[in-house]
Coordinates of C-alpha atoms and ligand atoms in Angstrom, one line a residue:
M162 CA -48.1 -60.1 -143.6
T163 CA -49.0 -62.3 -140.7
M164 CA -46.6 -62.9 -137.8
D165 CA -45.9 -66.5 -138.7
D166 CA -45.3 -65.9 -142.5
R167 CA -42.1 -63.9 -142.8
D168 CA -38.5 -64.3 -143.9
G169 CA -35.8 -64.3 -141.2
V170 CA -34.8 -66.4 -138.3
I171 CA -36.2 -67.0 -134.7
W172 CA -34.1 -68.3 -131.8
M173 CA -35.7 -71.1 -130.0
D174 CA -34.1 -73.2 -127.2
G175 CA -30.6 -72.4 -128.3
E176 CA -31.0 -72.7 -132.1
W177 CA -31.8 -70.4 -134.9
L178 CA -34.8 -71.6 -136.9
P179 CA -36.2 -70.4 -140.2
W180 CA -39.0 -68.0 -139.2
R181 CA -41.9 -70.1 -140.5
E182 CA -40.6 -73.2 -138.7
A183 CA -40.5 -71.8 -135.2
K184 CA -43.7 -73.6 -134.1
V185 CA -45.2 -75.2 -131.0
H186 CA -47.9 -77.9 -130.5
V187 CA -51.5 -77.0 -129.7
L188 CA -51.2 -78.7 -126.3
T189 CA -48.5 -76.3 -125.2
H190 CA -49.2 -75.7 -121.6
T191 CA -48.7 -71.9 -121.6
L192 CA -51.2 -71.6 -124.5
H193 CA -53.8 -73.1 -122.2
Y194 CA -53.2 -71.3 -118.9
G195 CA -51.1 -68.3 -119.6
A196 CA -48.2 -69.2 -117.3
G197 CA -45.3 -67.7 -119.2
V198 CA -43.1 -64.6 -119.0
F199 CA -41.9 -62.3 -121.7
E200 CA -40.2 -59.0 -122.6
G201 CA -40.6 -56.4 -125.2
I202 CA -37.5 -54.5 -126.1
R203 CA -36.9 -51.7 -128.5
A204 CA -33.8 -51.2 -130.6
Y205 CA -33.4 -47.8 -132.3
N206 CA -31.7 -46.8 -135.5
T207 CA -28.5 -44.8 -134.7
D208 CA -25.4 -43.8 -136.7
K209 CA -23.6 -46.8 -135.2
G210 CA -26.4 -49.2 -136.1
A211 CA -29.3 -50.5 -134.1
A212 CA -29.0 -49.7 -130.4
I213 CA -30.9 -51.8 -127.9
F214 CA -32.6 -49.8 -125.1
K215 CA -31.5 -51.2 -121.8
L216 CA -31.0 -54.8 -122.8
Q217 CA -29.6 -56.0 -119.5
E218 CA -32.4 -54.4 -117.5
H219 CA -35.0 -56.2 -119.7
T220 CA -33.2 -59.5 -119.3
D221 CA -32.9 -59.0 -115.6
R222 CA -36.7 -58.3 -115.4
L223 CA -37.4 -61.5 -117.5
F224 CA -35.5 -63.5 -114.9
R225 CA -37.3 -61.8 -112.0
S226 CA -40.7 -62.5 -113.7
A227 CA -39.6 -66.1 -114.2
Q228 CA -38.6 -66.3 -110.5
I229 CA -42.1 -65.1 -109.5
L230 CA -43.7 -67.8 -111.5
M231 CA -41.1 -70.3 -110.2
M232 CA -40.0 -71.0 -113.7
N233 CA -36.3 -72.1 -114.2
V234 CA -34.9 -70.4 -117.2
P235 CA -32.6 -73.0 -118.8
F236 CA -30.2 -70.4 -120.2
T237 CA -28.0 -67.8 -118.7
K238 CA -28.6 -64.0 -119.0
D239 CA -25.5 -63.7 -121.1
E240 CA -26.8 -66.4 -123.5
L241 CA -30.1 -64.6 -123.8
N242 CA -28.4 -61.2 -124.3
K243 CA -26.4 -62.7 -127.1
A244 CA -29.5 -64.2 -128.8
Q245 CA -31.4 -60.9 -128.4
R246 CA -28.5 -59.0 -130.0
E247 CA -28.2 -61.5 -132.8
A248 CA -31.9 -61.5 -133.5
I249 CA -31.3 -57.9 -134.8
S250 CA -28.1 -58.6 -136.8
L251 CA -29.2 -61.9 -138.3
N252 CA -32.6 -60.4 -139.4
Q253 CA -30.7 -57.3 -140.7
L254 CA -32.8 -54.8 -138.8
D255 CA -31.9 -51.1 -138.4
S256 CA -34.6 -50.7 -135.7
A257 CA -36.5 -53.4 -134.0
Y258 CA -38.9 -54.7 -131.4
I259 CA -37.5 -57.8 -129.7
R260 CA -39.9 -60.3 -128.2
T261 CA -38.4 -62.8 -125.8
M262 CA -40.5 -65.3 -124.0
C263 CA -40.2 -68.2 -121.6
F264 CA -43.1 -70.7 -121.8
Y265 CA -44.0 -74.2 -120.7
G266 CA -44.0 -77.0 -123.3
S267 CA -46.4 -79.8 -124.0
E268 CA -45.0 -82.5 -121.6
G269 CA -48.2 -82.4 -119.5
M270 CA -51.6 -80.7 -119.1
G271 CA -53.5 -79.5 -116.1
L272 CA -52.5 -77.0 -113.3
R273 CA -50.6 -79.7 -111.5
A274 CA -48.3 -80.7 -114.4
D275 CA -44.8 -80.8 -112.8
N276 CA -42.8 -82.3 -115.7
L277 CA -42.9 -79.3 -117.9
K278 CA -39.9 -78.1 -119.9
V279 CA -39.3 -74.4 -120.0
H280 CA -38.8 -73.2 -123.6
V281 CA -37.3 -69.8 -124.6
M282 CA -37.8 -67.9 -127.8
V283 CA -36.4 -64.7 -129.2
A284 CA -37.8 -63.0 -132.3
A285 CA -37.2 -59.5 -133.7
W286 CA -38.9 -57.4 -136.3
E287 CA -39.6 -53.9 -137.3
W288 CA -42.5 -52.4 -135.5
G289 CA -43.6 -48.7 -135.6
A290 CA -44.5 -46.5 -132.6
Y291 CA -46.7 -48.4 -130.1
L292 CA -49.6 -46.0 -130.3
G293 CA -49.0 -45.0 -133.9
D294 CA -46.6 -42.4 -135.4
E295 CA -49.4 -39.9 -136.0
N296 CA -50.5 -40.1 -132.3
L297 CA -47.0 -39.3 -131.2
E298 CA -47.6 -35.9 -132.7
K299 CA -51.3 -35.3 -132.0
G300 CA -51.7 -37.1 -128.7
I301 CA -54.3 -39.7 -127.8
R302 CA -57.7 -40.0 -126.1
I303 CA -57.7 -42.2 -123.0
R304 CA -60.7 -43.7 -121.3
T305 CA -60.8 -44.7 -117.6
S306 CA -61.5 -48.4 -117.7
S307 CA -64.3 -50.1 -116.0
Y308 CA -61.9 -53.0 -115.4
T309 CA -59.7 -52.9 -112.2
R310 CA -56.0 -53.4 -112.6
N311 CA -54.7 -56.8 -111.6
H312 CA -54.3 -57.0 -107.9
V313 CA -50.8 -57.7 -106.5
N314 CA -52.2 -60.5 -104.4
S315 CA -53.9 -62.2 -107.2
T316 CA -51.5 -62.1 -110.2
M317 CA -48.2 -60.5 -108.9
C318 CA -48.2 -57.4 -111.1
K319 CA -44.4 -57.2 -110.9
A320 CA -44.1 -60.2 -113.2
K321 CA -44.4 -59.5 -116.9
A322 CA -46.5 -62.6 -117.2
N323 CA -48.5 -63.6 -120.3
G324 CA -51.7 -64.2 -118.3
N325 CA -51.6 -60.8 -116.7
Y326 CA -52.4 -59.3 -120.1
I327 CA -56.0 -60.5 -120.2
N328 CA -56.7 -57.6 -118.0
S329 CA -55.0 -55.2 -120.4
I330 CA -56.7 -56.7 -123.4
L331 CA -60.2 -56.4 -121.9
A332 CA -59.5 -52.8 -120.9
L333 CA -58.1 -51.9 -124.3
Q334 CA -60.9 -53.6 -126.2
E335 CA -63.4 -51.6 -124.1
A336 CA -61.5 -48.3 -124.8
L337 CA -61.2 -49.0 -128.5
S338 CA -64.7 -50.1 -129.0
T339 CA -66.0 -46.9 -127.5
G340 CA -63.9 -44.6 -129.6
Y341 CA -60.8 -44.1 -127.4
D342 CA -57.2 -44.9 -128.1
E343 CA -56.1 -46.3 -124.8
A344 CA -57.3 -47.4 -121.4
L345 CA -56.3 -46.0 -118.1
L346 CA -56.7 -48.6 -115.4
L347 CA -57.3 -47.9 -111.7
D348 CA -56.2 -50.1 -108.9
H349 CA -58.7 -51.8 -106.5
E350 CA -58.8 -48.7 -104.3
G351 CA -59.5 -46.4 -107.3
F352 CA -56.0 -44.9 -107.6
V353 CA -54.5 -44.6 -111.1
A354 CA -52.3 -47.6 -111.8
E355 CA -51.2 -47.6 -115.4
G356 CA -52.3 -47.8 -119.0
S357 CA -53.0 -51.2 -120.7
G358 CA -49.4 -51.3 -122.0
E359 CA -47.5 -48.4 -120.4
N360 CA -46.8 -46.6 -117.2
L361 CA -48.2 -43.1 -116.6
F362 CA -46.9 -39.8 -115.5
I363 CA -48.6 -36.5 -114.9
I364 CA -47.1 -33.1 -114.5
R365 CA -48.8 -30.8 -112.1
N366 CA -47.6 -27.5 -110.7
G367 CA -44.1 -28.2 -111.9
K368 CA -43.9 -31.6 -110.2
I369 CA -44.0 -35.0 -111.9
F370 CA -46.2 -37.7 -110.4
T371 CA -46.3 -41.4 -111.2
P372 CA -48.2 -44.3 -109.6
E373 CA -46.2 -46.6 -107.4
T374 CA -45.7 -50.1 -108.8
T375 CA -47.9 -52.2 -106.5
S376 CA -50.5 -52.5 -109.2
A377 CA -48.3 -51.5 -112.2
L378 CA -45.4 -53.0 -114.1
E379 CA -42.0 -51.9 -112.9
G380 CA -41.4 -50.3 -116.3
I381 CA -37.9 -49.7 -117.5
T382 CA -39.0 -46.6 -119.4
R383 CA -40.6 -45.4 -116.1
E384 CA -37.3 -45.9 -114.3
T385 CA -35.4 -44.1 -117.1
I386 CA -37.8 -41.1 -117.1
M387 CA -37.4 -40.8 -113.3
I388 CA -33.6 -40.7 -113.6
I389 CA -33.7 -38.2 -116.5
A390 CA -36.3 -36.0 -114.7
K391 CA -34.2 -35.9 -111.5
E392 CA -31.1 -35.1 -113.5
H393 CA -33.0 -32.1 -114.9
G394 CA -34.0 -31.0 -111.4
Y395 CA -37.6 -32.2 -111.3
E396 CA -39.1 -33.8 -108.3
V397 CA -40.8 -37.1 -109.2
I398 CA -43.4 -38.1 -106.6
E399 CA -44.6 -41.8 -106.5
Ligands
PLP678 C1 -48.7 -53.2 -118.6 C2 -47.4 -52.5 -119.0 N1 -47.0 -51.5 -118.2 C3 -45.9 -50.8 -118.5 C4 -45.1 -51.1 -119.6 C5 -43.9 -50.3 -119.9 O1 -42.8 -51.1 -119.6 P1 -41.3 -50.8 -120.2 O2 -41.1 -49.3 -120.0 O3 -40.4 -51.6 -119.4 O4 -41.4 -51.2 -121.6 C6 -45.5 -52.1 -120.4 C7 -44.6 -52.5 -121.5 O5 -44.8 -53.4 -122.2 C8 -46.7 -52.9 -120.1 O6 -47.1 -53.9 -120.9

């Protein structure tokens, strides 16, 4: 089943569209230069139905990412929260991955285009564990990447921006093609930054260490782990 050929509905610019009709033109600006921002949000199956993990925090980060790219999101946070919640109920999902993205349209081309409309989409579907269910049990093999993590002064790592993920994709392809499951990226000084798609923690001598977020995404799972660890009396050192 391809991503574009499914039953269900996708929210785009304030309307619910049949899944297969949520399309853009090939001259869509973000498709060419990668200037867009997005979120990936999990909803878990509970006794009370699907529970979205930290929806508000993800929406807040989406708006911070947009602000970094100087993109004006043409909806309020409440409107996007509603669309993200409804993406689960309308698609009748028990557990879900929600993908929300703000992207530029096809009103112009070139880096100087200044008449671009900001579009927003929300889709949700069932998606298993990020690194595979089996790997959750048995662990994974990680390779230190030969690619350096995006530098804060070149791509603004704090933004969850579409184009930033070229760095992740290159590192992951290198890891997978050499028999590993994931890439560990170092910053430009050689310090551990993060994985291609996740923050990292290590436990050493009873203390928990995690890289600071200069060259890593301000992960919401990261923040949550730090809160839980502290509640359990562990020191978390950045
Ligand atoms: C590069 C990168 N780092 C870290 C994370 C973890 O972020 P979060 O915990 O907010 O999902 C992600 C998640 O998509 C990511 O893509």
